[in-house]
Coordinates of C-alpha atoms in Angstrom, one line a residue:
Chain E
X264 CA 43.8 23.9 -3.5
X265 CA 45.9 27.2 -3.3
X266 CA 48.2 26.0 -5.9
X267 CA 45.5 24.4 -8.3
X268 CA 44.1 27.7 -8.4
X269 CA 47.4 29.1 -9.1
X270 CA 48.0 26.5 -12.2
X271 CA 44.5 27.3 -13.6
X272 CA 44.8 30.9 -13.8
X273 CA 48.5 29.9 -16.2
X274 CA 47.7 32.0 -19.7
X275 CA 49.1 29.2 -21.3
X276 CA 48.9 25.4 -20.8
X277 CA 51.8 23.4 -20.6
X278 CA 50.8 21.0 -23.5
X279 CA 51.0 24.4 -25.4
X280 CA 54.4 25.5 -24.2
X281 CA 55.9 22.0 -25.1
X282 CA 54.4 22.4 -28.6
X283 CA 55.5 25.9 -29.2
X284 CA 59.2 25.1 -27.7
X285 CA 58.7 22.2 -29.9
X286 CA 58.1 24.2 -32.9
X287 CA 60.6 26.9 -32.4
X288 CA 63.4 23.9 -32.2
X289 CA 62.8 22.4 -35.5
X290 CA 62.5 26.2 -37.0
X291 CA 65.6 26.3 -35.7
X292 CA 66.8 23.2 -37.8
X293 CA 64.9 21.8 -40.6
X294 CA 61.3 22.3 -41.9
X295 CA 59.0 21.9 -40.3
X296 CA 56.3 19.3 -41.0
X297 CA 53.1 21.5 -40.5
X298 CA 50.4 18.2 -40.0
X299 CA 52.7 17.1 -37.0
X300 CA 53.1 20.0 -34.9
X301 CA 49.4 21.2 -35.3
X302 CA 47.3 20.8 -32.7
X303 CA 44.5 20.2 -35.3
X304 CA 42.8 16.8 -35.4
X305 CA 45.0 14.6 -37.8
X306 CA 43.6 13.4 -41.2
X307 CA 43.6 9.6 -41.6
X308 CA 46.2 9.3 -44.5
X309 CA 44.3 9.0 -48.2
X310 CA 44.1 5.2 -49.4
X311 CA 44.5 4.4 -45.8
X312 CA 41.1 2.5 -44.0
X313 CA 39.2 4.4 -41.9
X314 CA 35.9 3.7 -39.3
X315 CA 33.4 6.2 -38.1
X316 CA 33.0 6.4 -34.4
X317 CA 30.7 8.6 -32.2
X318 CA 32.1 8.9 -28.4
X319 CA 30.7 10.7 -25.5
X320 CA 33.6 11.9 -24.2
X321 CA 33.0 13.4 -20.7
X322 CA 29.8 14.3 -21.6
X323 CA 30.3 15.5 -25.1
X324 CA 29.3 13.7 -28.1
X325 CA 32.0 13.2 -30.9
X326 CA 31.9 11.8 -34.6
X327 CA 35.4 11.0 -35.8
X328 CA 36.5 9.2 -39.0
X329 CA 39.6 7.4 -37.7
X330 CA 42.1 5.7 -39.4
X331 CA 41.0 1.9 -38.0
X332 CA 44.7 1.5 -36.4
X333 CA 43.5 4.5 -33.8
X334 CA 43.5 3.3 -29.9
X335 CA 40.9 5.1 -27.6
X336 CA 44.1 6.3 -26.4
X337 CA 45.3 7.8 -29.7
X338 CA 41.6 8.9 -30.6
X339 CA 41.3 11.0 -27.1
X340 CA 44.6 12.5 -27.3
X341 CA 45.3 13.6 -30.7
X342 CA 42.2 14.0 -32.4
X343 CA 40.4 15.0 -29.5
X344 CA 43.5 16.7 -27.4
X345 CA 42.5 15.2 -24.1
X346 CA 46.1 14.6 -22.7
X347 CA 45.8 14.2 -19.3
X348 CA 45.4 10.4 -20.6
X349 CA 49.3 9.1 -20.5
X350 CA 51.0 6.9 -22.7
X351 CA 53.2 4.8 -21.1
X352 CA 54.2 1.5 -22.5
X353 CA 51.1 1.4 -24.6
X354 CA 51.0 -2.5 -24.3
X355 CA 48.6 -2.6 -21.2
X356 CA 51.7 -3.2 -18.8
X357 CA 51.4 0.2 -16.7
X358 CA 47.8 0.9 -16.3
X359 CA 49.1 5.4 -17.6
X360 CA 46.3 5.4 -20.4
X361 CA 43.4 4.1 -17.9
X362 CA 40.1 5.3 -18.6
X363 CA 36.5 4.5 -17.9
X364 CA 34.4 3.4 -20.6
X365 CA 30.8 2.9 -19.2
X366 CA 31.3 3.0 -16.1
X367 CA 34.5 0.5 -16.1
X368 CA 38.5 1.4 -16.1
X369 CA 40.4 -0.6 -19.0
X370 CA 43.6 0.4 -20.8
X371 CA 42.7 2.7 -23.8
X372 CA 46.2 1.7 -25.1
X373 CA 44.7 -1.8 -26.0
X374 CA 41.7 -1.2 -27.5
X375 CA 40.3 0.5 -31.0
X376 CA 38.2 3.7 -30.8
X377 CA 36.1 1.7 -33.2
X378 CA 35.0 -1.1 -30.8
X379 CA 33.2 1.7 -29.1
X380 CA 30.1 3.0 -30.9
X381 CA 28.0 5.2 -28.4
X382 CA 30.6 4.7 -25.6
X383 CA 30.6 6.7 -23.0
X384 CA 34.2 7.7 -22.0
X385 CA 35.6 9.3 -19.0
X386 CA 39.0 10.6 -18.7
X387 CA 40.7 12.6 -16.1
X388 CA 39.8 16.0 -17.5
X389 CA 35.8 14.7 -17.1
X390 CA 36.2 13.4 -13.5
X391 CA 37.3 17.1 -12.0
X392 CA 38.0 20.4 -12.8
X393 CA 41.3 22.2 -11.7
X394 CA 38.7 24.8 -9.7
X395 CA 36.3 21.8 -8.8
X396 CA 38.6 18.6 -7.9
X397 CA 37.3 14.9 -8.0
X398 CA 38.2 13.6 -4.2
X399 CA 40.7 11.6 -5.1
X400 CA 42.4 14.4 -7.2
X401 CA 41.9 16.5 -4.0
X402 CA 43.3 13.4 -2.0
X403 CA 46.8 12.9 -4.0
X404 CA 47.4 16.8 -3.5
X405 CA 47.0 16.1 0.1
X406 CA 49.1 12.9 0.3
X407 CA 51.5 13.8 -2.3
X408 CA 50.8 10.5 -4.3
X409 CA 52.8 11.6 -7.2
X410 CA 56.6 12.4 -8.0
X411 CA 56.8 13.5 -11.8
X412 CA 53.1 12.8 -12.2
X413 CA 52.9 10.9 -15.7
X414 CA 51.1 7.7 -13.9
X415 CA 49.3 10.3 -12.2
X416 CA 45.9 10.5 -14.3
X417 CA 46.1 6.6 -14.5
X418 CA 46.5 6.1 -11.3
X419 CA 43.5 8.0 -10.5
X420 CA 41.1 6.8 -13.4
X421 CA 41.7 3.4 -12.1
X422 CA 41.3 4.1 -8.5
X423 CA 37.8 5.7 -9.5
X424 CA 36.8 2.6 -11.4
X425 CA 38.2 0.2 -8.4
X426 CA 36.4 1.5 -5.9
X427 CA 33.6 1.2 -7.9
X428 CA 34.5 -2.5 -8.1
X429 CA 34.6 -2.6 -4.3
X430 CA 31.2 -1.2 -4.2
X431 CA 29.8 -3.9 -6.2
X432 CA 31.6 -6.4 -4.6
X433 CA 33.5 -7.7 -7.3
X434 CA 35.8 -9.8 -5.3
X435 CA 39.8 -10.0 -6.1
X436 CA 43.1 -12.8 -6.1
X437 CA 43.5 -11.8 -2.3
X438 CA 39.7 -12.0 -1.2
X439 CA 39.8 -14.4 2.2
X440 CA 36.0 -15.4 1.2
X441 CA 34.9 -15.5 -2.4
X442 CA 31.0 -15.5 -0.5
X443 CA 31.3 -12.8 1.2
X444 CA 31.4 -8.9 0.4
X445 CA 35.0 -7.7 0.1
X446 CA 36.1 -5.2 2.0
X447 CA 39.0 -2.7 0.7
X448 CA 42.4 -3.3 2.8
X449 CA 45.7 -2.3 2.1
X450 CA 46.1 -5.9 0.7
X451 CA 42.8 -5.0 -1.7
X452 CA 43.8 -2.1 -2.2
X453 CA 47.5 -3.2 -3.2
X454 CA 46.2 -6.2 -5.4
X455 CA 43.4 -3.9 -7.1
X456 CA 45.6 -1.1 -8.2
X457 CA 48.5 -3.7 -9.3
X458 CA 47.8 -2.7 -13.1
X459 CA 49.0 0.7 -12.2
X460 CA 53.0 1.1 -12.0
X461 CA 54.6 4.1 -10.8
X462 CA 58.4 4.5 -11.4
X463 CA 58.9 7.0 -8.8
X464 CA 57.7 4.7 -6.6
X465 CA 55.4 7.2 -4.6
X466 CA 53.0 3.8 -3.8
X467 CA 52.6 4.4 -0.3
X468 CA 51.3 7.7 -0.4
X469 CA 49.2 6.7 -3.2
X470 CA 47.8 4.1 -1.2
X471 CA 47.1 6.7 1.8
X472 CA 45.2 8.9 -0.9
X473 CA 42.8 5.9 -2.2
X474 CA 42.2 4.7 1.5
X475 CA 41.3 8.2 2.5
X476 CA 38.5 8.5 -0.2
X477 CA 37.6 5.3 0.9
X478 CA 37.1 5.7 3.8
X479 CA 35.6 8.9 3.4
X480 CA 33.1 6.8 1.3
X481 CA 33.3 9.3 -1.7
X482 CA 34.6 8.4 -4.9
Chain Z
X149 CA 50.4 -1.8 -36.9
X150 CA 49.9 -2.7 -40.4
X151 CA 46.6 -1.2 -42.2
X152 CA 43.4 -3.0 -41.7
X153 CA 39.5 -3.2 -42.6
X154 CA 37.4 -3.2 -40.3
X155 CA 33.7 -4.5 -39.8
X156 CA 31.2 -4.2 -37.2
X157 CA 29.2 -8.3 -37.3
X158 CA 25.3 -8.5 -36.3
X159 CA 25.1 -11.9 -35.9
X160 CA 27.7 -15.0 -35.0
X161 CA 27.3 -17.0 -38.4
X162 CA 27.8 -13.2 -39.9
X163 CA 31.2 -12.9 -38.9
X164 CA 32.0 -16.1 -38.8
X165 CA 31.4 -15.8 -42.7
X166 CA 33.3 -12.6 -42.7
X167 CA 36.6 -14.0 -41.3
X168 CA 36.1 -17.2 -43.7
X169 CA 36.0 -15.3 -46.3
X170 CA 39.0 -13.1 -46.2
X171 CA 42.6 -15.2 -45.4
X172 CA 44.3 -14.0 -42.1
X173 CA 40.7 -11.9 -41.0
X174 CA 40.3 -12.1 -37.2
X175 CA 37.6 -11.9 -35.0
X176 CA 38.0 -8.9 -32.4
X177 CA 36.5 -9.3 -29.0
X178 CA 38.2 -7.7 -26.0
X179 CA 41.3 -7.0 -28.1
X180 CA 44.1 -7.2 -24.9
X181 CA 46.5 -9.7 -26.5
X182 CA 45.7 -9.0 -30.7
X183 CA 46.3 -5.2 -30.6
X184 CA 49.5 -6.1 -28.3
X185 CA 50.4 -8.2 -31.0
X186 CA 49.3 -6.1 -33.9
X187 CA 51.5 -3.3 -32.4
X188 CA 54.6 -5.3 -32.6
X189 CA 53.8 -6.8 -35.9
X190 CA 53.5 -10.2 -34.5
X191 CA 49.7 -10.0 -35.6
X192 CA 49.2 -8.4 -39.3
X193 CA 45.4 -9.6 -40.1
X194 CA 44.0 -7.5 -43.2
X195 CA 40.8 -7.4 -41.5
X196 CA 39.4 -7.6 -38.4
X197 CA 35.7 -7.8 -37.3
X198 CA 34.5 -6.8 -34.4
X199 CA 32.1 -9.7 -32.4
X200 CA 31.4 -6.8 -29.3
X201 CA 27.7 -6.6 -30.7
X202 CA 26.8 -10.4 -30.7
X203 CA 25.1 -10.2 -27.8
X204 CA 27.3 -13.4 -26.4
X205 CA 27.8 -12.0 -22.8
X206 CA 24.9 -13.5 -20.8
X207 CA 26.2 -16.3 -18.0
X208 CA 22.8 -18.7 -18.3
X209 CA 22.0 -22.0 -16.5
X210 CA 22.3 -25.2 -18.5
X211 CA 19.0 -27.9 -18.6
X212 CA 21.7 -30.5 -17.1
X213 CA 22.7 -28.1 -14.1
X214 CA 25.6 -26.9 -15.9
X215 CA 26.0 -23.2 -16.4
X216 CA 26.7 -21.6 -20.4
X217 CA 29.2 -19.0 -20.2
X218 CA 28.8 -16.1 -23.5
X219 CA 32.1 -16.1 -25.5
X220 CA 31.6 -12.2 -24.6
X221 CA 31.5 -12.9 -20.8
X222 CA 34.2 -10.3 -19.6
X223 CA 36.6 -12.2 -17.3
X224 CA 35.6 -9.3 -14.0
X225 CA 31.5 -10.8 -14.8
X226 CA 32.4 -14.3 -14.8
X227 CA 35.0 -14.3 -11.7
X228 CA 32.2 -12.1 -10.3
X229 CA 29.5 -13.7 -10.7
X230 CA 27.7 -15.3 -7.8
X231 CA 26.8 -18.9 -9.5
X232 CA 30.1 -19.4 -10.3
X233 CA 32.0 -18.2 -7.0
X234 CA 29.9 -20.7 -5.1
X235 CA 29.7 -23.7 -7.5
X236 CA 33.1 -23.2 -9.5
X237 CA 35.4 -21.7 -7.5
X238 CA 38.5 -22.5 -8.9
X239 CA 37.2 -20.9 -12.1
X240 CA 36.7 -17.2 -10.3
X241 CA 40.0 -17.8 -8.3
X242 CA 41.8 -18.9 -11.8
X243 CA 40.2 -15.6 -13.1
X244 CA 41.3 -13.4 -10.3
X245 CA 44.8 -14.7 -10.7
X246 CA 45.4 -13.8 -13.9
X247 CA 46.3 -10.2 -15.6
X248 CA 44.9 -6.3 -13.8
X249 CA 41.5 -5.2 -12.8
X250 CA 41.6 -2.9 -16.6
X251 CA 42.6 -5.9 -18.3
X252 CA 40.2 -8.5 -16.8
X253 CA 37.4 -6.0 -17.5
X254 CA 37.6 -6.1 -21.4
X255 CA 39.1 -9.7 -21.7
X256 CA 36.5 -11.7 -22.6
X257 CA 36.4 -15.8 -22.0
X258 CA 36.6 -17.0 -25.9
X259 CA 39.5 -14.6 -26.1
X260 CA 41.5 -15.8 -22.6
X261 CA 40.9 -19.4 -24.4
X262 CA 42.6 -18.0 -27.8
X263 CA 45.3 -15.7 -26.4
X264 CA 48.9 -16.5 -27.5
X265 CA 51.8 -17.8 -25.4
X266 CA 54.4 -15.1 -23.9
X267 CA 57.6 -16.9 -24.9
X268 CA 60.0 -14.1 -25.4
X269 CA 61.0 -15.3 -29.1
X270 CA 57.7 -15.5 -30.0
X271 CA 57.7 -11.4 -29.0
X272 CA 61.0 -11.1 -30.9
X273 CA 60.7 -10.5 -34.3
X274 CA 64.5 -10.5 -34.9
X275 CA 64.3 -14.6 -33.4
X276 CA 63.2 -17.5 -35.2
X277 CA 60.2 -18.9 -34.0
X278 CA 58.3 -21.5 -35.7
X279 CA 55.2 -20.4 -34.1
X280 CA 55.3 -16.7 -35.7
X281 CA 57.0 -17.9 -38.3
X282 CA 56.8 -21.6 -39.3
X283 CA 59.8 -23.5 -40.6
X284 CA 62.0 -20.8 -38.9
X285 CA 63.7 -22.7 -36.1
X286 CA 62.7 -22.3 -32.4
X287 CA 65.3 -20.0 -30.5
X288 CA 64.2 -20.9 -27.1
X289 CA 65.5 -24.3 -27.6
X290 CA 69.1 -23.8 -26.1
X291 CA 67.8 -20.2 -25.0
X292 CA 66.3 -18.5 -22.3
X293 CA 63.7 -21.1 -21.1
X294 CA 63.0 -20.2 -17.5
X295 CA 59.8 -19.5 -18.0
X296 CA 59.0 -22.6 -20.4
X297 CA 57.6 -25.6 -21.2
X298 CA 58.8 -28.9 -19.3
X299 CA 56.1 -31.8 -20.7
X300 CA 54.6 -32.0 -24.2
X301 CA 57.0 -29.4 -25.7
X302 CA 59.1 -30.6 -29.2
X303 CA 62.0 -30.0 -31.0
X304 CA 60.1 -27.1 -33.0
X305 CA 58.4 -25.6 -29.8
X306 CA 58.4 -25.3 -26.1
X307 CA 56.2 -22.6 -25.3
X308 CA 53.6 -22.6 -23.0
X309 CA 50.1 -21.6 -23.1
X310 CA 49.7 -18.2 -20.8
X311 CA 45.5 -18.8 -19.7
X312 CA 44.8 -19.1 -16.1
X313 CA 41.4 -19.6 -17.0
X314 CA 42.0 -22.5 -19.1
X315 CA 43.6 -24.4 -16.5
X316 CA 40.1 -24.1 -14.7
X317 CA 38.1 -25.1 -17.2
X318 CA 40.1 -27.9 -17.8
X319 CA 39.5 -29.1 -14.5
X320 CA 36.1 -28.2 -14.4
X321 CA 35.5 -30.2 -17.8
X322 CA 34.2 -27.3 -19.5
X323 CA 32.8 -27.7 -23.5
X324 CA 33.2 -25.3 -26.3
X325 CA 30.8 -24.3 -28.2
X326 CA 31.8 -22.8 -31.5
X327 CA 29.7 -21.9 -35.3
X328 CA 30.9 -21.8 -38.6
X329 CA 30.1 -20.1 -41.7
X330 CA 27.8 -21.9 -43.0
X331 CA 25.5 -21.7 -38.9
X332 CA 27.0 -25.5 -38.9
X333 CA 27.7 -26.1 -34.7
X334 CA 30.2 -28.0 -32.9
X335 CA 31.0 -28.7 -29.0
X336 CA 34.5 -29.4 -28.6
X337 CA 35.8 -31.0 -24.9
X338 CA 38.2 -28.5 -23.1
X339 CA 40.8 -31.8 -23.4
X340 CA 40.7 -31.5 -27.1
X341 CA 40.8 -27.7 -27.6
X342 CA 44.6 -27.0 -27.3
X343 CA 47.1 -28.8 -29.3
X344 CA 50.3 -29.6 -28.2
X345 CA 53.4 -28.1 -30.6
X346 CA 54.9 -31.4 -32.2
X347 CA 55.7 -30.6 -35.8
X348 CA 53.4 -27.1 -36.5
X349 CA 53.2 -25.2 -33.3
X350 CA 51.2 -22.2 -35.4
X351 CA 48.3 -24.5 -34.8
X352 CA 47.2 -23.7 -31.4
X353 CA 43.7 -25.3 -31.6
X354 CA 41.4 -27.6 -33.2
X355 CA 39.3 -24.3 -34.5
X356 CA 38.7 -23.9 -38.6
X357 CA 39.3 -20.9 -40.3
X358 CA 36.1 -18.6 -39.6
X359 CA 34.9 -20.9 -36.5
X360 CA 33.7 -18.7 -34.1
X361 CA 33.3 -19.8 -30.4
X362 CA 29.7 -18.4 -29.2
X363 CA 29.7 -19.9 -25.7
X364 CA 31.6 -22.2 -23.1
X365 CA 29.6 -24.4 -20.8
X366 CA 30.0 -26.4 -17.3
X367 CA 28.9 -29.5 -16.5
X368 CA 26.9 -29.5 -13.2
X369 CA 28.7 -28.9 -10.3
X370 CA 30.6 -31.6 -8.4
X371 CA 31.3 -29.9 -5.1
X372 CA 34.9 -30.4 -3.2
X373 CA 37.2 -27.7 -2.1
X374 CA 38.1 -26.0 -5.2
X375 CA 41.8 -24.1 -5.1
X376 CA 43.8 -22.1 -7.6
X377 CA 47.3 -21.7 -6.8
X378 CA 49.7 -19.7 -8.4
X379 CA 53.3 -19.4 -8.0
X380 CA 55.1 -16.6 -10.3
X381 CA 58.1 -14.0 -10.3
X382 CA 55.7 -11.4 -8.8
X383 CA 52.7 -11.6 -6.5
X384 CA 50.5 -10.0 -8.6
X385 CA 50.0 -9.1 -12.3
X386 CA 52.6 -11.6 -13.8
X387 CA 52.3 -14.6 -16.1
X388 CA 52.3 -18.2 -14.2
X389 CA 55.9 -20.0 -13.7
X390 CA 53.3 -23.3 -12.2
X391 CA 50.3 -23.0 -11.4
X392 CA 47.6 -25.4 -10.2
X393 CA 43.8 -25.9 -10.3
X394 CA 42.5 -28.4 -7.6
X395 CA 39.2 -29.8 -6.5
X396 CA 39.4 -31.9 -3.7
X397 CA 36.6 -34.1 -2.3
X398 CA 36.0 -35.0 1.6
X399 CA 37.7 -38.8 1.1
X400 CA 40.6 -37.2 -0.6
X401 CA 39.7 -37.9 -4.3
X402 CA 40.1 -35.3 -6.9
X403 CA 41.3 -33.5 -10.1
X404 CA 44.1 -31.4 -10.7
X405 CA 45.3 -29.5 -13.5
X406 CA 48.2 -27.7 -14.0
X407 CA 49.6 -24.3 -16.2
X408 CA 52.8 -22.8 -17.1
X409 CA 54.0 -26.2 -17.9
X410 CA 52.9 -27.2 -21.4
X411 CA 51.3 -25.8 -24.4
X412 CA 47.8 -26.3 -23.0
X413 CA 46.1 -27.0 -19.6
X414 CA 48.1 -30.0 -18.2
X415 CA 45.4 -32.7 -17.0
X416 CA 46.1 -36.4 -16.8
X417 CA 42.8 -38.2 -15.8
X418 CA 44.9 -41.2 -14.8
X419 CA 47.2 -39.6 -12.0
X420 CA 44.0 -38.4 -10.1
X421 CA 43.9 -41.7 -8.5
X422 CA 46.4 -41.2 -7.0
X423 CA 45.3 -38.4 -5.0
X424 CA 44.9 -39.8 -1.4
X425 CA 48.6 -40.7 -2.1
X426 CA 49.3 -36.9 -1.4
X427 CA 51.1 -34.3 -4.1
X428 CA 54.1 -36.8 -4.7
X429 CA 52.4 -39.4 -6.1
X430 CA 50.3 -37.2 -8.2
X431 CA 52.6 -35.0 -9.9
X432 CA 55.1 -38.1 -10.6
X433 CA 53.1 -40.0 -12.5
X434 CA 51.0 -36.8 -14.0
X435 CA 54.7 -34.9 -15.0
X436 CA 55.8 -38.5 -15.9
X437 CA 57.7 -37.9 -19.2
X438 CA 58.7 -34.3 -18.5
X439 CA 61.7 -32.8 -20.6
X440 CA 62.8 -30.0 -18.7
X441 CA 65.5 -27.6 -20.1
X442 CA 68.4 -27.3 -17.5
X443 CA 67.0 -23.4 -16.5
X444 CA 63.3 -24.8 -16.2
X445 CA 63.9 -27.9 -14.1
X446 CA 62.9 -26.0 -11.1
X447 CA 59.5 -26.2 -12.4
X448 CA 58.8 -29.9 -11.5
X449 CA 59.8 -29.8 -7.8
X450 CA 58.0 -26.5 -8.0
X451 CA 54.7 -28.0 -9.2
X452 CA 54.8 -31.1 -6.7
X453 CA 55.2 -28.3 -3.9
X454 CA 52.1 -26.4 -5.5
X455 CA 50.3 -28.9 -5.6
X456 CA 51.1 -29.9 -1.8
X457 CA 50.5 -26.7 -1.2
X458 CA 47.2 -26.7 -2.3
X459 CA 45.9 -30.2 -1.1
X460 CA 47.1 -28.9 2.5
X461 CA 44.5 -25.7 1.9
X462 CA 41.5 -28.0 0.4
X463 CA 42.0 -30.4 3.9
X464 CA 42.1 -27.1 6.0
X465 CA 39.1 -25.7 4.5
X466 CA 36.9 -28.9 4.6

């Protein structure tokens, strides 16, 4: 919690240092294409097609005109600069870009912002607060469930939305009993979270973190 | 991706219009395996309209017994849903076995029915593959075929169809129920749905340009010990190298179906009689015929094991 604290009291983000060391590189050696380092919402391109889409995005409506190619990934993170969503592979293979869109986790990366009029969207910048963290935030602190952190806000997203599953007794490929309720083992927990790959490999003690919220009963 | 139009349909003959109307339009559902493809230019549809608002996601009994599945179901609801864990089994497990919890909750069951095969030349646009590109040649042939097909394959193809789901319906029987344009309807047997490669393997199904599938329906249930085995590279989240979808009745009579074989779900009514014969018996005469490359032969001793396999956990659960 210390160190949370620490991080939010930072005068400067570090999505904002990356784009000002960003900018100060290509200064440095050619021109610099104003539209791409702005951290202004980007114009769909004119002649290109575009659909309107209003998302409630962590409890904030938003009307965007979007160039129809937009993801619900591309939509939250460069027109709406929520980028604690990842990309990853952005083919659905790594589970990085999870989010939950009325009240279920699917891969942003494969779907259009305009599939979802009147979605409700929640991303890991809606589920806690640096000051005021979501328990399983709080829980991969405490269990170290990251290396570098990139999977990170996936891996989290997904474990809200699974537990959630859990809850409503959505059973899985390794449920003994497709009649009874399932209950979340380390062989649920392992098949259930399978869409999520993390390359530093820090599995187990993401497993420890889910299974502590779990069992805590708060999610 | 390659620019597109977009439209948002109200009502199934609607967009079934839409997509008739403009050559190479698609329908957009879940989106899981056309946006993949659209990405890598595999896909390039000048328009797409979205079917999300047809309303097509209720799971409603039949007048027969049967239960109507919404082409809109999302694969979580149907696996989930109670009807259809107690009566057809081997649909949920099929269900369960296939893709992630994200993925399975925007897939929807039209869509699993539709999605393309993973054959890694049809992913390569630098390969010739007379699926993606017909008349091109077929690199897999004399390629890397492990995960390929062995039976119904041809010279121009030998892909296989990815769908766990499928497989299930096939050996549940299942209908589809599709519109067209002009609100004409059709039902169209599981069996008949798929087409194998031979000489055009970009024709993947019986549907006409436009057709939209509104809903896939059960027959009554026939009770047994249903079972979905699945045997891939990984134990979870990874396409089927065999797989096989059983339903086993007390005197040892049955169905099976099998995937990852062929270019569709891999049923031969025939070799079901021999089912008190044990796995043997019915995978020789049901993969009678087979073609295997020399890196995919594994698959038929494989299947015959599945299938053992699963026989051995329908007698055990009896």
């Amino acid at each position: 919690m210390v160190e949370q604290d620490k991080g939010c009291h930072l005068p400067i983000t570090r999505r904002e240092l990356l784009l000002a060391s960003a900018s100060s590189a290509m200064v440095a050696t050619t021109a610099v294409d104003a539209a791409a380092s702005s951290t202004r919402p980007a114009s769909p391109r004119p002649g290109v097609p575009t659909a309107q889409v209003t998302l409630a995005v962590n409890g904030k409506p938003h009307t965007l005109t979007l160039d129809t190619r937009t993801t619900l990934l591309d939509a939250l993170r460069e027109h709406l600069q929520l980028t604690g969503t990842k990309k990853g592979c952005d083919h659905g293979q790594c589970g990085a870009c999870t989010v939950i869109v009325d009240g279920r986790r699917i891969n942003s990366c494969l779907t259009l912002a305009a599939m979802h009029p009147g979605a409700k969207v929640t991303t890991i910048e809606g589920l806690g607060t640096p000051g005021h963290l979501h328990p399983l935030q709080a829980a991969f602190v405490k269990h170290d469930g990251y290396q570098c952190g990139y999977c990170t806000p996936g891996q989290i997203c997904s474990a809200a939305g699974m537990l959630d599953e859990v809850r409503q007794g959505i059973p899985s490929h390794v449920t003994g009993d497709l009649a009874a309720k399932p209950l979340l083992s380390i062989d649920e927990l392992r098949e259930r979270m399978s869409g999520n790959i993390c390359r530093c490999g820090a599995y187990s003690n993401i497993v420890e973190a889910i299974t502590e919220v779990a069992n805590g009963g708060v999610a | 991706m390659k620019p597109f139009t977009f439209e948002r349909a109200r009502t199934p003959a609607e967009a079934a219009a839409a997509v008739a109307k403009q050559p190479g339009a698609r329908f957009i559902a879940g989106g899981t395996n056309l946006l993949d493809l659209m990405k890598l230019q595999i896909e390039t549809p000048p328009h797409l309209v979205d079917v999300n608002a047809l309303g097509l996601d209720k799971i409603e009994p039949t007048s027969d017994g049967g239960l109507r599945i919404g082409a809109l179901v999302r694969n979580t609801d149907l696996a989930a849903d109670a009807r259809v864990r107690r009566d057809y089994a081997v649909l949920s497990r099929a269900l369960l076995a296939g893709a992630s919890g994200q993925l399975r909750n925007k897939a929807t069951t039209a869509g699993n029915l539709l999605q393309r095969t993973r054959c890694p030349y049809f992913y390569d646009t630098h390969q010739a593959c007379n699926k993606r590109q017909p008349g091109s040649g077929c690199s897999a042939v004399g390629g890397y075929s492990r995960q390929l097909a062995v039976i119904g394959a041809s010279p121009a193809c030998i892909a296989t169809h990815p769908s766990d789901m499928a497989v299930a319906m096939r050996v549940l029987d299942a209908s589809v129920e599709t519109v067209h344009a002009d609100g004409r309807t059709r039902v169209i047997p599981i069996a008949d749905f798929h087409k194998l490669p031979e000489g055009t393997p970009q024709i993947e199904t019986g549907l006409e340009p436009g057709e939209l599938i509104t809903a896939v329906t059960l027959p009554k249930p026939v009770g047994g010990v249903h079972v979905y085995r699945k045997v891939r590279d990984r134990a979870s989240y990874a396409f089927a190298l065999v797989s096989v979808a059983a339903i086993v009745q007390k005197d040892g009579s049955g169905r099976v179906a099998l995937g990852g074989v062929a270019a569709k779900p891999w049923r031969d009514e025939s070799a079901e009689a021999e089912m008190p014969r044990g796995a043997k018996a019915v995978t020789d005469k049901l993969l009678a015929g087979a073609q295997p490359t020399g890196e995919n032969a594994f698959k038929l001793p494989l299947a015959e094991r599945a299938l053992a396999a699963a026989l051995s956990q329908a007698r055990a659960a009896a």
